[in-house]
Amino acid sequence: MSDTPPERVLVGRTDDLPDGQQTAVTVDGVSVVIVNHEGQYYALRNNCTHKDYPLLGGEVSMGRITCEKHGAKFELATGKPKTLPAVKPVRLYRTHVEDGQLFVLSL
């Protein structure tokens, strides 16, 4: 097991990502979509597991994000696919708020 701490990437101030907004950052060389849904921050790999299409910009509703390409829906809290054509989950990342700043941590 590695003693290296997880990478911690500053996304920005929480005020800059109001409810319903999304952004993307790079964590460990991977694009990660950050979503503020109903005051909760979620971070998922910015990649639909069906056909490798970005999730950034997809509709967010009822705790799910929809891939704009083929309509697959993923649960924000677990990354699990909720509709076909996706069958594999999206990788999750942890979020952390400290002094009004939002961070994403690699797992």
mmCIF file of C-alpha atoms in Angstrom:
data_model
loop_
_atom_site.group_PDB
_atom_site.id
_atom_site.type_symbol
_atom_site.label_atom_id
_atom_site.label_comp_id
_atom_site.label_asym_id
_atom_site.label_seq_id
_atom_site.Cartn_x
_atom_site.Cartn_y
_atom_site.Cartn_z
ATOM 1 C CA MET A 1 0.000 0.000 0.000
ATOM 2 C CA SER A 2 1.304 3.431 -0.939
ATOM 3 C CA ASP A 3 2.003 6.103 1.671
ATOM 4 C CA THR A 4 1.441 8.801 -0.950
ATOM 5 C CA PRO A 5 -1.527 10.980 0.008
ATOM 6 C CA PRO A 6 -4.293 11.347 -2.572
ATOM 7 C CA GLU A 7 -4.034 14.256 -4.961
ATOM 8 C CA ARG A 8 -6.192 17.161 -3.815
ATOM 9 C CA VAL A 9 -7.318 19.518 -6.581
ATOM 10 C CA LEU A 10 -8.853 22.890 -5.868
ATOM 11 C CA VAL A 11 -12.007 23.303 -7.956
ATOM 12 C CA GLY A 12 -12.712 26.829 -6.741
ATOM 13 C CA ARG A 13 -14.948 28.608 -4.270
ATOM 14 C CA THR A 14 -18.286 26.997 -3.514
ATOM 15 C CA ASP A 15 -19.928 30.339 -4.375
ATOM 16 C CA ASP A 16 -18.609 29.900 -7.931
ATOM 17 C CA LEU A 17 -20.510 26.623 -8.418
ATOM 18 C CA PRO A 18 -24.135 27.359 -7.486
ATOM 19 C CA ASP A 19 -26.831 24.704 -7.300
ATOM 20 C CA GLY A 20 -27.473 23.100 -10.667
ATOM 21 C CA GLN A 21 -24.070 24.037 -12.115
ATOM 22 C CA GLN A 22 -21.253 21.802 -13.377
ATOM 23 C CA THR A 23 -17.561 22.178 -14.133
ATOM 24 C CA ALA A 24 -14.636 19.889 -14.909
ATOM 25 C CA VAL A 25 -11.131 19.554 -13.456
ATOM 26 C CA THR A 26 -8.233 17.196 -14.009
ATOM 27 C CA VAL A 27 -7.309 14.809 -11.188
ATOM 28 C CA ASP A 28 -4.349 12.460 -11.635
ATOM 29 C CA GLY A 29 -4.500 13.140 -15.380
ATOM 30 C CA VAL A 30 -8.211 12.266 -15.619
ATOM 31 C CA SER A 31 -11.065 14.657 -16.456
ATOM 32 C CA VAL A 32 -13.594 14.779 -13.603
ATOM 33 C CA VAL A 33 -17.029 16.412 -13.792
ATOM 34 C CA ILE A 34 -18.114 18.257 -10.627
ATOM 35 C CA VAL A 35 -21.847 18.733 -10.082
ATOM 36 C CA ASN A 36 -23.643 20.803 -7.447
ATOM 37 C CA HIS A 37 -27.019 19.087 -7.116
ATOM 38 C CA GLU A 38 -29.335 20.377 -4.409
ATOM 39 C CA GLY A 39 -26.389 21.768 -2.418
ATOM 40 C CA GLN A 40 -24.397 18.527 -2.509
ATOM 41 C CA TYR A 41 -21.158 18.280 -4.508
ATOM 42 C CA TYR A 42 -20.512 15.172 -6.575
ATOM 43 C CA ALA A 43 -17.426 14.239 -8.590
ATOM 44 C CA LEU A 44 -17.438 11.573 -11.287
ATOM 45 C CA ARG A 45 -15.082 10.645 -14.070
ATOM 46 C CA ASN A 46 -16.134 12.818 -16.993
ATOM 47 C CA ASN A 47 -16.726 9.823 -19.193
ATOM 48 C CA CYS A 48 -19.814 7.798 -20.066
ATOM 49 C CA THR A 49 -18.937 4.119 -19.718
ATOM 50 C CA HIS A 50 -21.061 3.246 -22.756
ATOM 51 C CA LYS A 51 -19.191 5.031 -25.543
ATOM 52 C CA ASP A 52 -16.512 7.225 -23.931
ATOM 53 C CA TYR A 53 -18.469 10.488 -24.252
ATOM 54 C CA PRO A 54 -18.078 13.389 -21.765
ATOM 55 C CA LEU A 55 -20.760 13.718 -19.080
ATOM 56 C CA LEU A 56 -20.102 17.443 -18.594
ATOM 57 C CA GLY A 57 -23.159 19.364 -19.738
ATOM 58 C CA GLY A 58 -25.529 16.435 -19.302
ATOM 59 C CA GLU A 59 -28.919 17.079 -17.701
ATOM 60 C CA VAL A 60 -28.978 16.565 -13.931
ATOM 61 C CA SER A 61 -32.258 15.525 -12.362
ATOM 62 C CA MET A 62 -33.410 13.342 -9.466
ATOM 63 C CA GLY A 63 -29.821 12.626 -8.357
ATOM 64 C CA ARG A 64 -28.719 11.454 -11.814
ATOM 65 C CA ILE A 65 -26.682 12.819 -14.699
ATOM 66 C CA THR A 66 -27.622 11.958 -18.276
ATOM 67 C CA CYS A 67 -25.089 11.404 -21.046
ATOM 68 C CA GLU A 68 -26.097 13.654 -23.920
ATOM 69 C CA LYS A 69 -24.886 11.220 -26.596
ATOM 70 C CA HIS A 70 -27.071 8.131 -26.011
ATOM 71 C CA GLY A 71 -29.143 8.973 -22.924
ATOM 72 C CA ALA A 72 -27.495 6.708 -20.328
ATOM 73 C CA LYS A 73 -28.173 7.919 -16.777
ATOM 74 C CA PHE A 74 -25.764 7.565 -13.855
ATOM 75 C CA GLU A 75 -26.500 7.981 -10.163
ATOM 76 C CA LEU A 76 -24.448 10.893 -8.815
ATOM 77 C CA ALA A 77 -23.923 9.353 -5.359
ATOM 78 C CA THR A 78 -22.781 5.915 -6.525
ATOM 79 C CA GLY A 79 -21.810 6.212 -10.186
ATOM 80 C CA LYS A 80 -24.070 3.256 -10.984
ATOM 81 C CA PRO A 81 -25.780 3.196 -14.366
ATOM 82 C CA LYS A 82 -29.551 3.521 -14.066
ATOM 83 C CA THR A 83 -30.536 3.186 -17.728
ATOM 84 C CA LEU A 84 -29.219 1.435 -20.800
ATOM 85 C CA PRO A 85 -27.151 1.535 -22.887
ATOM 86 C CA ALA A 86 -24.574 1.903 -20.046
ATOM 87 C CA VAL A 87 -23.985 -1.153 -17.869
ATOM 88 C CA LYS A 88 -20.729 -0.227 -16.069
ATOM 89 C CA PRO A 89 -20.515 2.361 -13.276
ATOM 90 C CA VAL A 90 -18.653 5.657 -13.596
ATOM 91 C CA ARG A 91 -15.671 6.112 -11.271
ATOM 92 C CA LEU A 92 -16.358 8.392 -8.298
ATOM 93 C CA TYR A 93 -14.071 10.883 -6.589
ATOM 94 C CA ARG A 94 -14.413 12.431 -3.150
ATOM 95 C CA THR A 95 -15.275 16.080 -2.643
ATOM 96 C CA HIS A 96 -14.274 18.168 0.335
ATOM 97 C CA VAL A 97 -15.289 21.692 1.340
ATOM 98 C CA GLU A 98 -12.906 23.715 3.503
ATOM 99 C CA ASP A 99 -13.309 27.416 4.290
ATOM 100 C CA GLY A 100 -15.636 27.910 1.318
ATOM 101 C CA GLN A 101 -13.270 26.175 -1.092
ATOM 102 C CA LEU A 102 -14.216 23.011 -2.976
ATOM 103 C CA PHE A 103 -11.625 20.273 -3.467
ATOM 104 C CA VAL A 104 -11.696 16.954 -5.315
ATOM 105 C CA LEU A 105 -9.551 14.101 -4.023
ATOM 106 C CA SER A 106 -8.368 11.095 -5.958
ATOM 107 C CA LEU A 107 -9.304 7.731 -4.483
#
